[in-house]
N, C-alpha and C. Protein backbone atom coordinates (compact mmCIF):
# COMPACT_ATOMS: atom_id res chain seq x y z
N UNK A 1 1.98 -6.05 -17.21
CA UNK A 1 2.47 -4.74 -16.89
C UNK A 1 2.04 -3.78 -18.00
N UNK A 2 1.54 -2.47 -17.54
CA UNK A 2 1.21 -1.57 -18.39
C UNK A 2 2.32 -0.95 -19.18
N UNK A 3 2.40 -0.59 -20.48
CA UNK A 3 3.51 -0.41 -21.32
C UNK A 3 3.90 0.92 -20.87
N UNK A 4 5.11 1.92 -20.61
CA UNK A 4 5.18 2.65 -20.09
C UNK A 4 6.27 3.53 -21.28
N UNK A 5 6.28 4.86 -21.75
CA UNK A 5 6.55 5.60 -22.69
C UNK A 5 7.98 5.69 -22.77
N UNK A 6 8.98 6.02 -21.36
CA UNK A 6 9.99 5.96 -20.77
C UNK A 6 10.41 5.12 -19.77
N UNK A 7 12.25 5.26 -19.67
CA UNK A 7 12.66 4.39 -18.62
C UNK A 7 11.76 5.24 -17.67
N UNK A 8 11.76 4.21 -16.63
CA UNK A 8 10.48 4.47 -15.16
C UNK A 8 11.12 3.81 -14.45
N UNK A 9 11.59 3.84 -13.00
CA UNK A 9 11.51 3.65 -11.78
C UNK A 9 10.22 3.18 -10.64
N UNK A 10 9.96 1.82 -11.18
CA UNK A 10 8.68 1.92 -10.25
C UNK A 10 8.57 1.13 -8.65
N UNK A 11 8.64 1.38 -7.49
CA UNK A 11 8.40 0.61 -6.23
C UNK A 11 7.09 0.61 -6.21
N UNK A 12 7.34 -0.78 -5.82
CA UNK A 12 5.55 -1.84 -5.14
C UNK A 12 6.07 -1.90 -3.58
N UNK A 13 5.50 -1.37 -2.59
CA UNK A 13 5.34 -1.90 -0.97
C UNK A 13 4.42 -2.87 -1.34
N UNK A 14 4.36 -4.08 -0.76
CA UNK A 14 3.84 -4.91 -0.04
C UNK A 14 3.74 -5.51 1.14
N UNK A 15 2.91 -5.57 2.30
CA UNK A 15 3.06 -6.14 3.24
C UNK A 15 3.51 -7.66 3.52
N UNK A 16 2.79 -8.46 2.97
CA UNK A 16 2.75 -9.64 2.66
C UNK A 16 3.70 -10.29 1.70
N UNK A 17 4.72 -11.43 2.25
CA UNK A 17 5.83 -11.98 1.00
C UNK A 17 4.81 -12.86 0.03
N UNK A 18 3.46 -13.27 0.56
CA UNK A 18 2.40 -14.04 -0.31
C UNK A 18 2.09 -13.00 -1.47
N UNK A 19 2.66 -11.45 -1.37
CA UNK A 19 1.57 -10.89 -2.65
C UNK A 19 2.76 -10.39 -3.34
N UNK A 20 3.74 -10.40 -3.12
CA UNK A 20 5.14 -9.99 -3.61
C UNK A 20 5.80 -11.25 -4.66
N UNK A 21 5.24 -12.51 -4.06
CA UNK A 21 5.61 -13.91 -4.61
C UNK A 21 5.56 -14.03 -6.54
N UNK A 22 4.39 -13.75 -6.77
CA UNK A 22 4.04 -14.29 -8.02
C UNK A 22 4.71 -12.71 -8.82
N UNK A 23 4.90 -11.66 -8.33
CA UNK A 23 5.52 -10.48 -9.24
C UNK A 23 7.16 -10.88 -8.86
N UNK A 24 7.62 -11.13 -8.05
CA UNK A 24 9.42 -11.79 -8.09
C UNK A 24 9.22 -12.99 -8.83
N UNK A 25 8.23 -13.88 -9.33
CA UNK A 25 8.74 -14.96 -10.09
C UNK A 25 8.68 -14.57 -11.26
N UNK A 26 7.76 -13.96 -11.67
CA UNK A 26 7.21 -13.76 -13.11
C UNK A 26 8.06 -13.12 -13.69
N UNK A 27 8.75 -12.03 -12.75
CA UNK A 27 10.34 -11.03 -13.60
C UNK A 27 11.24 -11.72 -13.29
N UNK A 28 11.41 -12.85 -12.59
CA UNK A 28 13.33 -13.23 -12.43
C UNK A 28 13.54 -12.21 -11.16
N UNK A 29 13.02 -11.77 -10.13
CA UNK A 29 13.71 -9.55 -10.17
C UNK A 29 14.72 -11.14 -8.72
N UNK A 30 15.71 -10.08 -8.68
CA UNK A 30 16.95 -10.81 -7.31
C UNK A 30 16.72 -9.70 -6.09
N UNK A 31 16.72 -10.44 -4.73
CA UNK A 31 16.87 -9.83 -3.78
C UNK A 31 18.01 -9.38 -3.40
N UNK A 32 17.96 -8.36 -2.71
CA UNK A 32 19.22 -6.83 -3.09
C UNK A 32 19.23 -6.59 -1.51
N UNK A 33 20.33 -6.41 -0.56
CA UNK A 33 20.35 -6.15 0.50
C UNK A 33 20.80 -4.25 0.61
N UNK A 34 20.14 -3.40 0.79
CA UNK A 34 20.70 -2.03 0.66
C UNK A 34 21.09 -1.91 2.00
N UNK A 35 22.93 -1.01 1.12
CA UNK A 35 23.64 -1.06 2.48
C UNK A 35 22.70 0.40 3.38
N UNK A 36 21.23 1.21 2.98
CA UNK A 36 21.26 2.40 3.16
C UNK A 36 20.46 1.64 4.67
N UNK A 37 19.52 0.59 4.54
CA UNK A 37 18.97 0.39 5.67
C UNK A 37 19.56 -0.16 7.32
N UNK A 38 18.97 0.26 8.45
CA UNK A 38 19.29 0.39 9.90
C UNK A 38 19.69 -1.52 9.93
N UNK A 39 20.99 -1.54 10.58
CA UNK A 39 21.31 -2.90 10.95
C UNK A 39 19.92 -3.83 11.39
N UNK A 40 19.45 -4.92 10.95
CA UNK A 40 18.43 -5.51 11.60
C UNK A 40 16.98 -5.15 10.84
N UNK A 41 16.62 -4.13 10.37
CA UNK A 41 15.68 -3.42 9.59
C UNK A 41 14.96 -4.94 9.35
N UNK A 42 13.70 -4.85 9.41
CA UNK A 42 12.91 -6.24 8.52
C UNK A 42 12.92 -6.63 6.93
N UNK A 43 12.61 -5.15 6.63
CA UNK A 43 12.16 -4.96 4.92
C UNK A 43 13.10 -5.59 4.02
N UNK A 44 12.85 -6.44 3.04
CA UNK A 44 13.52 -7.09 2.48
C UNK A 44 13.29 -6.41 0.76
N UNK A 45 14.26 -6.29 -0.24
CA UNK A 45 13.59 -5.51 -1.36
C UNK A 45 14.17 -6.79 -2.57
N UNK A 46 13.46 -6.75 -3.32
CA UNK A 46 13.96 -7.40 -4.66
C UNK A 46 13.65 -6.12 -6.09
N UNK A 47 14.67 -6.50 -6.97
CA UNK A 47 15.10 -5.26 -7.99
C UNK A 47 15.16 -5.85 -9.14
N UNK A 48 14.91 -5.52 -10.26
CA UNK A 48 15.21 -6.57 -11.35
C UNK A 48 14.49 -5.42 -12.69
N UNK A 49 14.49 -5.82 -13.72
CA UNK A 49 14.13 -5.17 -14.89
C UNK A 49 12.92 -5.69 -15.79
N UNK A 50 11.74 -5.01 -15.50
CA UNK A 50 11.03 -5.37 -16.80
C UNK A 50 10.20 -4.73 -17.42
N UNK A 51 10.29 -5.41 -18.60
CA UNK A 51 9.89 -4.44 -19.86
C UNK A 51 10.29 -3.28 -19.77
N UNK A 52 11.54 -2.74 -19.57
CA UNK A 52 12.31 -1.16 -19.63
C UNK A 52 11.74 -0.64 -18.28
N UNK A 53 10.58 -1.74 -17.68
CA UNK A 53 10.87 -0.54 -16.26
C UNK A 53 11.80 -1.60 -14.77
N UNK A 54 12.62 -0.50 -14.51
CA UNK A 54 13.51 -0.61 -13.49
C UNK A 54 12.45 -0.48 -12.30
N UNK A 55 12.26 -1.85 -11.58
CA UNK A 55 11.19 -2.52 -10.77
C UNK A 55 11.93 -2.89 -9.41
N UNK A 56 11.61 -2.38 -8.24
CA UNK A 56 11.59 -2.95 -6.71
C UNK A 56 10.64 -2.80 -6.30
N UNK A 57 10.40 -4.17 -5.72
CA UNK A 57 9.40 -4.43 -4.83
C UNK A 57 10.21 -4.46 -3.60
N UNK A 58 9.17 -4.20 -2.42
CA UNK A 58 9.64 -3.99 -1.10
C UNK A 58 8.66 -4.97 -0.06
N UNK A 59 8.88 -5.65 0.40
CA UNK A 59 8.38 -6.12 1.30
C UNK A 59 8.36 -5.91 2.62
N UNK A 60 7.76 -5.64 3.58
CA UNK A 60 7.52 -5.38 4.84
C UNK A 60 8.41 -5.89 5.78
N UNK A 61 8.96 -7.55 5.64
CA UNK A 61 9.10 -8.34 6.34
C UNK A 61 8.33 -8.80 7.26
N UNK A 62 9.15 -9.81 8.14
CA UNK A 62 8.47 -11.13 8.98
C UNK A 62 8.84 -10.39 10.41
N UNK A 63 7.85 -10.62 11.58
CA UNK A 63 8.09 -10.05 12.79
C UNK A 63 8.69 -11.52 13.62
N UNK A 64 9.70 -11.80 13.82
CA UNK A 64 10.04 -12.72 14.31
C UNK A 64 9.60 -13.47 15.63
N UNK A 65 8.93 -12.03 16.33
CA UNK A 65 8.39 -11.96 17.73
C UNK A 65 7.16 -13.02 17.77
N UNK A 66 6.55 -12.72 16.91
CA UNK A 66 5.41 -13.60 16.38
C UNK A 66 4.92 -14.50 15.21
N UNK A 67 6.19 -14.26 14.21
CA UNK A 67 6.01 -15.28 13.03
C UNK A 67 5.41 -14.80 12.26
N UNK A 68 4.73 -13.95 12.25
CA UNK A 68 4.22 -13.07 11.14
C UNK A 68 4.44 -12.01 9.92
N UNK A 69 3.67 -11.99 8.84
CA UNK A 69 4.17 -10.29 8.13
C UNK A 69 4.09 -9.58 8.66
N UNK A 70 4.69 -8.55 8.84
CA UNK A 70 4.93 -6.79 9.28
C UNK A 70 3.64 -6.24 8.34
N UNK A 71 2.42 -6.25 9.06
CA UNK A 71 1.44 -5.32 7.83
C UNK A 71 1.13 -3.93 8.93
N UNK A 72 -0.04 -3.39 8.09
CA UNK A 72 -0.14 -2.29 8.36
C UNK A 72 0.36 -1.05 7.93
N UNK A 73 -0.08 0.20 8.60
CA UNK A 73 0.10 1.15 8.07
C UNK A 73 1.58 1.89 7.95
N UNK A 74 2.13 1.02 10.01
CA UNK A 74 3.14 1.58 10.07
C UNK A 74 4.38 1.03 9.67
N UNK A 75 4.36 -0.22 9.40
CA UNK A 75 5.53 -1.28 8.42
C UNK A 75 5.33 -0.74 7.27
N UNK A 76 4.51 -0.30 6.60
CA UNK A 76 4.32 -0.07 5.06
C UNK A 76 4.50 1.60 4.94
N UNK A 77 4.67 2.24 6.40
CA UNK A 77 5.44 3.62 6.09
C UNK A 77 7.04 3.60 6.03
N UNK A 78 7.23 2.50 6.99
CA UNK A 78 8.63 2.72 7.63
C UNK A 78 9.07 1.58 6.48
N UNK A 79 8.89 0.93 5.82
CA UNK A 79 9.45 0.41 4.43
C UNK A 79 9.56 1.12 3.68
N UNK A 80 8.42 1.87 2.93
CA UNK A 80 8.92 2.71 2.37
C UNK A 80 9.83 4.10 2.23
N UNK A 81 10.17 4.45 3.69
CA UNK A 81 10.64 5.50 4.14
C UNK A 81 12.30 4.91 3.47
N UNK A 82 12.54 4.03 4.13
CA UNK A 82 13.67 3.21 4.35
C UNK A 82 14.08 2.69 2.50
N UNK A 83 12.96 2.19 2.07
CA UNK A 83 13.50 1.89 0.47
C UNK A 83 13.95 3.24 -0.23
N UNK A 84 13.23 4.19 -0.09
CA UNK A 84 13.01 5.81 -0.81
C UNK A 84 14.69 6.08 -0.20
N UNK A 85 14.98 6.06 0.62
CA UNK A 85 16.24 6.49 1.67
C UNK A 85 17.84 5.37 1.00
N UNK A 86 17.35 4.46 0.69
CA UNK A 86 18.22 3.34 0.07
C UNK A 86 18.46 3.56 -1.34
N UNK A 87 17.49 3.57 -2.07
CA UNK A 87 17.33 3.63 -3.40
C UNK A 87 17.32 4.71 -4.33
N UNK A 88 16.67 5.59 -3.49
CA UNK A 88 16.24 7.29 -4.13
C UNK A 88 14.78 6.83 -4.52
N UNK A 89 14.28 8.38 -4.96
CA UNK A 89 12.91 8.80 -4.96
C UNK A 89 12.39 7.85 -6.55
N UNK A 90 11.52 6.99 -6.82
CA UNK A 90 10.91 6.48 -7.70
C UNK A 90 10.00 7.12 -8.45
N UNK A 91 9.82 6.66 -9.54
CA UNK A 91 8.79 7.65 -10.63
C UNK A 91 7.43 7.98 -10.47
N UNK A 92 7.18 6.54 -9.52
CA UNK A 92 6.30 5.74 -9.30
C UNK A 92 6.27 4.52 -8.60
N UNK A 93 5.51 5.00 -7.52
CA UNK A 93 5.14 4.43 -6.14
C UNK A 93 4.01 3.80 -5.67
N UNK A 94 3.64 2.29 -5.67
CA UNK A 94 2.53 1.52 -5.69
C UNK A 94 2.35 0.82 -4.88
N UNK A 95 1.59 1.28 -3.13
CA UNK A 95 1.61 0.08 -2.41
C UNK A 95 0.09 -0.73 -2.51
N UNK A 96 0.35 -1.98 -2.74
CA UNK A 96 -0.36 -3.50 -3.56
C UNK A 96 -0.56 -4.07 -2.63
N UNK A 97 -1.64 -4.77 -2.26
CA UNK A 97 -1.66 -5.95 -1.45
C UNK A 97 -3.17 -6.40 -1.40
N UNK A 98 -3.73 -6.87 -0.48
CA UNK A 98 -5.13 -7.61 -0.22
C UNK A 98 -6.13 -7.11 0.26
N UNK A 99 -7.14 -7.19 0.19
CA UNK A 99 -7.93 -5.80 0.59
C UNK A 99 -9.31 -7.04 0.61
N UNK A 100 -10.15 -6.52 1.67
CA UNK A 100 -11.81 -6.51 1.48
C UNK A 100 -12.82 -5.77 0.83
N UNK A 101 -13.26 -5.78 0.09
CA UNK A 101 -14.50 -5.09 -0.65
C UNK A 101 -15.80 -4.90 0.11
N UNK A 102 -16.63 -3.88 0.31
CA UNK A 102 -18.21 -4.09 0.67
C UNK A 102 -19.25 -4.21 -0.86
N UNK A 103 -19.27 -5.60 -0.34
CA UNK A 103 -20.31 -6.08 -1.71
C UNK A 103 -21.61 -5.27 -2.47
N UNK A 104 -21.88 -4.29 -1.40
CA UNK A 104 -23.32 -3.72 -1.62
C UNK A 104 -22.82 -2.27 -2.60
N UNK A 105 -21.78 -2.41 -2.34
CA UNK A 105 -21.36 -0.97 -3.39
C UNK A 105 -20.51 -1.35 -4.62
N UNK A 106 -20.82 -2.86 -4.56
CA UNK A 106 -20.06 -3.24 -6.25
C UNK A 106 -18.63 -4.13 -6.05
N UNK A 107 -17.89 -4.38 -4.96
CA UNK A 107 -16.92 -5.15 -4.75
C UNK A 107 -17.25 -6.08 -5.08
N UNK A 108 -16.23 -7.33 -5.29
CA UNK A 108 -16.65 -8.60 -5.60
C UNK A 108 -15.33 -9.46 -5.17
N UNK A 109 -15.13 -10.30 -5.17
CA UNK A 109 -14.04 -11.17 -4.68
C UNK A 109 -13.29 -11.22 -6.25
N UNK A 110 -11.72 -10.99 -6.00
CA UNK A 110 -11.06 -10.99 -6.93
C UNK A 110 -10.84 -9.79 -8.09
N UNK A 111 -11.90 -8.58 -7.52
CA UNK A 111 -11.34 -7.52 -7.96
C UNK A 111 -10.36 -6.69 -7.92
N UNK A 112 -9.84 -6.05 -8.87
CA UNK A 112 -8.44 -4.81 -8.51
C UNK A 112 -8.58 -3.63 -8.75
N UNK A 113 -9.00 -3.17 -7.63
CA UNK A 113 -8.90 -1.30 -7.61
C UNK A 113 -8.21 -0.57 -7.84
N UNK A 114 -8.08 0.29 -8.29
CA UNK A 114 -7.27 1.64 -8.45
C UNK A 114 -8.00 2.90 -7.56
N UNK A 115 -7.08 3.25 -6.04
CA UNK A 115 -7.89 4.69 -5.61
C UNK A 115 -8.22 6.39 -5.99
N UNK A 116 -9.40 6.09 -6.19
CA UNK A 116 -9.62 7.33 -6.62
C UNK A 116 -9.46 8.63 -5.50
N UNK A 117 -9.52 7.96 -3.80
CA UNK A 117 -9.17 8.99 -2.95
C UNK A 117 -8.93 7.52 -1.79
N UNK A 118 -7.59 7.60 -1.19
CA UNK A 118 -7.79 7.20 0.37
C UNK A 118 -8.11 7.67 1.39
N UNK A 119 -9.21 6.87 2.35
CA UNK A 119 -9.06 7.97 3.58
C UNK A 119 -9.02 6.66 4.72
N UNK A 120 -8.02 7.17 5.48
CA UNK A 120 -7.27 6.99 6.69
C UNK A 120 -8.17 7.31 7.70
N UNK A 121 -8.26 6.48 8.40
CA UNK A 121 -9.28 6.67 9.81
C UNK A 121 -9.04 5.80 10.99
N UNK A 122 -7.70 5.43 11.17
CA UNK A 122 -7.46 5.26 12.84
C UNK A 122 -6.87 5.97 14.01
N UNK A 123 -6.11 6.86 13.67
CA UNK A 123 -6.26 7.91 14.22
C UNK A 123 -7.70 8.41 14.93
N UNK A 124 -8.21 8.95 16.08
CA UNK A 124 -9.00 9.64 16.80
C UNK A 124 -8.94 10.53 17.84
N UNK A 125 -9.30 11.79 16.90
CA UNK A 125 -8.85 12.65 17.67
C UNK A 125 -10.69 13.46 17.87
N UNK A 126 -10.88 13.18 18.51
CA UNK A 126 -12.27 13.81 18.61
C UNK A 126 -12.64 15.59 19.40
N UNK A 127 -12.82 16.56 18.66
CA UNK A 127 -12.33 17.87 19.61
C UNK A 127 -13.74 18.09 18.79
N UNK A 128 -14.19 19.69 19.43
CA UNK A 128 -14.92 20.25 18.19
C UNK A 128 -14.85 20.94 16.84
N UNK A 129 -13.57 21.20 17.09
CA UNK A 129 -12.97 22.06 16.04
C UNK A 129 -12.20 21.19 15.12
N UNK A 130 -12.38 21.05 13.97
CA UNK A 130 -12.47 20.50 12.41
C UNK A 130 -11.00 20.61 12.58
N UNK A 131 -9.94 21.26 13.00
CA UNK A 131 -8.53 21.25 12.45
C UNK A 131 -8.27 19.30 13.29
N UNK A 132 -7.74 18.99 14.12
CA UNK A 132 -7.25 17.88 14.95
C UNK A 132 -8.37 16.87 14.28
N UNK A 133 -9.40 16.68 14.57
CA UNK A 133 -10.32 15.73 13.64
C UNK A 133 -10.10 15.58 12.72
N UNK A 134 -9.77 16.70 11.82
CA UNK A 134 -9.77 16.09 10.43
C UNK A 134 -8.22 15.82 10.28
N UNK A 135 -7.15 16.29 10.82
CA UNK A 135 -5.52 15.91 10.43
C UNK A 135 -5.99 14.38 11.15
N UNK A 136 -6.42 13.63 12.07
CA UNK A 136 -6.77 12.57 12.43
C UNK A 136 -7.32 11.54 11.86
N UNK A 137 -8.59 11.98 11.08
CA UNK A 137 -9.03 10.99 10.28
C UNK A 137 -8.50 11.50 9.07
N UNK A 138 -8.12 12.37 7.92
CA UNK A 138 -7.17 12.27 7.04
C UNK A 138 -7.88 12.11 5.82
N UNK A 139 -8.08 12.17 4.58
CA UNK A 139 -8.17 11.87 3.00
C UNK A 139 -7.70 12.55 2.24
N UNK A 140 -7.04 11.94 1.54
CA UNK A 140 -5.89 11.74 0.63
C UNK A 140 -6.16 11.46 -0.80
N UNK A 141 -6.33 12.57 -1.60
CA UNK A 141 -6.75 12.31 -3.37
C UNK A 141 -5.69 11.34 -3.78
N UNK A 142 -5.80 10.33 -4.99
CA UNK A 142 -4.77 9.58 -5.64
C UNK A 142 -4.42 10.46 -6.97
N UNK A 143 -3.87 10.13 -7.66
CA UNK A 143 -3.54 10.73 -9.17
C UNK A 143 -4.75 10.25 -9.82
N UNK A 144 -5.30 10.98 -11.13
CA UNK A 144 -6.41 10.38 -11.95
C UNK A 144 -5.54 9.54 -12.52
N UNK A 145 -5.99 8.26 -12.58
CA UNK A 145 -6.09 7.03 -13.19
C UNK A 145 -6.95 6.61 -13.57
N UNK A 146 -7.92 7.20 -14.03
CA UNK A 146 -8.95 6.93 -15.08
C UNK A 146 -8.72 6.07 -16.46
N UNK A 147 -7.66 6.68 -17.25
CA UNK A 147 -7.11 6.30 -18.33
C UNK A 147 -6.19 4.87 -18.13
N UNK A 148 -5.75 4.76 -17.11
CA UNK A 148 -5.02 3.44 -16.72
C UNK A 148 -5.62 2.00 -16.24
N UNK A 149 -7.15 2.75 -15.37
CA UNK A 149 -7.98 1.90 -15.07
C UNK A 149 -8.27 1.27 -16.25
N UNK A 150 -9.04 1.61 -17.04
CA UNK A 150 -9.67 1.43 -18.42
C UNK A 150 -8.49 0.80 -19.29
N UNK A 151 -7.50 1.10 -19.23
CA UNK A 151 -6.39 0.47 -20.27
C UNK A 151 -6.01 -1.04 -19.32
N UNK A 152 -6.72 -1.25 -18.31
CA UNK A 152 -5.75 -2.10 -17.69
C UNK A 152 -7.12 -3.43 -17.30
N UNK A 153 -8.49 -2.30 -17.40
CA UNK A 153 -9.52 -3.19 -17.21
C UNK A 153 -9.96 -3.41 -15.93
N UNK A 154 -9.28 -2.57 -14.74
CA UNK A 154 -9.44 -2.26 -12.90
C UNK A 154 -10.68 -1.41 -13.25
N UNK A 155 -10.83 -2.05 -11.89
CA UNK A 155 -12.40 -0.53 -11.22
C UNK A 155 -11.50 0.57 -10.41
N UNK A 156 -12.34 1.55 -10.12
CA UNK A 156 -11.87 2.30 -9.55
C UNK A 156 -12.68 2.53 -8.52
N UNK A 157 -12.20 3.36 -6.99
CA UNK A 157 -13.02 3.54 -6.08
C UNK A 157 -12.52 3.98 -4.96
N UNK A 158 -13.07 4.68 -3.70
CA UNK A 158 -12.33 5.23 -1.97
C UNK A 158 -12.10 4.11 -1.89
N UNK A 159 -10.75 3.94 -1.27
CA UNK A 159 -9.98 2.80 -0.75
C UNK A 159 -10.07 3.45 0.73
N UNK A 160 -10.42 2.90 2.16
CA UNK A 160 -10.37 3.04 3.35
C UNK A 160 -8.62 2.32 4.05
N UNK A 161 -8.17 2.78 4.81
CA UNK A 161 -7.11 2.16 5.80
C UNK A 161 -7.38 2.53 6.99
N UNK A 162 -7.10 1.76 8.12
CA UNK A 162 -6.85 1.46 9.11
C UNK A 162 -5.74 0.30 8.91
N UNK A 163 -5.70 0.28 11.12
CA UNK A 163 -4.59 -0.51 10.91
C UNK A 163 -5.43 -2.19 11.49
N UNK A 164 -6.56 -1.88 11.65
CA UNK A 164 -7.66 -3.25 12.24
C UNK A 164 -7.74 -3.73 11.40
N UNK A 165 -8.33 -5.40 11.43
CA UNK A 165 -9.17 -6.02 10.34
C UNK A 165 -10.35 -5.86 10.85
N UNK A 166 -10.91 -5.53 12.00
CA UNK A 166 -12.41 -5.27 12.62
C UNK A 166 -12.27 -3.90 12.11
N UNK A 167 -13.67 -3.38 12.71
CA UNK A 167 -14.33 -1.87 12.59
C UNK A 167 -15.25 -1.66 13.73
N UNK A 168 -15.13 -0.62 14.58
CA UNK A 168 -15.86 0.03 15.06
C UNK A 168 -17.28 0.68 14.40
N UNK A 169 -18.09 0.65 15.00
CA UNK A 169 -19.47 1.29 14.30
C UNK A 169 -18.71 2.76 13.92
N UNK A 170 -18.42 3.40 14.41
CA UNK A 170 -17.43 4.80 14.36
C UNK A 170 -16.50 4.72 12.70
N UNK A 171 -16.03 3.31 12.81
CA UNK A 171 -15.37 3.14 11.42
C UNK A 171 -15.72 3.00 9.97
N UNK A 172 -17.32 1.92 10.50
CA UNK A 172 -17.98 1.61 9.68
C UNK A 172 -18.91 3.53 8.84
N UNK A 173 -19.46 4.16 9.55
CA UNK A 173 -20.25 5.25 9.57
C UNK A 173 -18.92 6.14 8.76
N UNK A 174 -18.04 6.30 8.88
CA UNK A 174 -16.92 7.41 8.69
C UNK A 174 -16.65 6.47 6.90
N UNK A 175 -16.42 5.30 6.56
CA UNK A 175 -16.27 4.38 5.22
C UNK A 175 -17.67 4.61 4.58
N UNK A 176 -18.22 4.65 5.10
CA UNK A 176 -20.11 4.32 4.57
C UNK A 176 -19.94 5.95 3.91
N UNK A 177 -19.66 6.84 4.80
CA UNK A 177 -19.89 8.33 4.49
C UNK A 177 -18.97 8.80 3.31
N UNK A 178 -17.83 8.09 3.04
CA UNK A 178 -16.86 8.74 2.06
C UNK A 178 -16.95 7.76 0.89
N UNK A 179 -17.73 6.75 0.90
CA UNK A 179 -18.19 5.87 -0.31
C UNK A 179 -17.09 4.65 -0.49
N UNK A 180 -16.16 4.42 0.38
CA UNK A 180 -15.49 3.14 0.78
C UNK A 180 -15.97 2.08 0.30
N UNK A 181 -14.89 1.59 -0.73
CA UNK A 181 -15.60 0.03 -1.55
C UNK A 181 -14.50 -0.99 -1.59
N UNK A 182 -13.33 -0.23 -1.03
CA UNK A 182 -12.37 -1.03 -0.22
C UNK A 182 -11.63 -0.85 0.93
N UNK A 183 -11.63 -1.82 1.83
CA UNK A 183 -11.09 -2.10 3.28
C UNK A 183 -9.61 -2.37 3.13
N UNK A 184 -8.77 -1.80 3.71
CA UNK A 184 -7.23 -2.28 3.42
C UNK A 184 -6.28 -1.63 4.60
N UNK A 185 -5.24 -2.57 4.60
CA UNK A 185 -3.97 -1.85 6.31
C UNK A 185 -2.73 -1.20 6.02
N UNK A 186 -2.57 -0.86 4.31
CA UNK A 186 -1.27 -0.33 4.21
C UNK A 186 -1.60 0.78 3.88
């Protein structure tokens, strides 16, 4: 964990209880039922303290329907909507999880990015006029983390979302164009 100046408030979304696993063991953090969330809600949160920062992670939960994690864009809104709503507003807000790289622009297996801009592209709204297209496909600057990358030893780079693990040629062309060097669903 990066050393942090003040007490901090920080939430991790994760989709996956596999990427949430090794950060709940490594702090001790205990799972916390908040009375703020909807009876039944999936999202499960664990809370705990380290190194002076006051830490929840949030997990997506399991879809029972199918046995699966809750991933994607819209479990990893409606978790966080729901933790922010339970907990209050955090200092600092980090959703973490697993991602694909395109090798030809420097990814590699086992790297950790930091985004320098996301852009969102499942939405399609195809008109001629630039307003509906572009609220559709969407990009989204991150904070400079330049200084954090480098202190922490991450690359940096456009992080892409959708809510597919495929791509449309349409998807591929729209990632290719904004310099996309990671693939990811939250």
């Amino acid at each position: 964990m990066i050393a942090l100046t003040m007490p901090t408030t920080v939430m991790l979304v994760v989709a996956m209880k596999e990427e949430a696993a090794p950060i709940i063991e490594r702090y001790s953090l205990q799972q916390v039922k908040p009375s703020g969330f909807v009876e039944g809600a999936p999202m499960v949160i664990w809370k705990g303290v380290a190194e002076a920062v006051h830490l929840l992670v949030v997990w997506c939960g399991h879809d029972e329907r199918f046995g699966v994690n809750n991933v994607a864009t819209t479990a990893a809104a409606v978790s966080t909507y729901g933790a922010i709503a339970a907990f209050g507003k955090p200092d600092l807000l980090l959703s973490a999880g697993t991602a694909g790289g395109f090798s030809s622009l420097g990814a590699a297996v086992g790297d950790v990015y930091l985004s320098t801009k996301c852009v969102f592209h499942s939405r399609r709204i195809p008109v001629s006029s630039g307003v509906l297209e572009e609220y559709g496909f969407g990009h989204f600057r991150s904070p400079p983390l330049a200084g954090l990358a480098a202190a922490a030893g991450l690359k940096q780079g456009v992080v892409s979302t959708s809510d597919s693990l495929d791509s449309t040629p349409t998807d591929l062309d729209l990632m290719m164009a904004e310099g996309a060097v990671v693939k990811e669903m939250e």
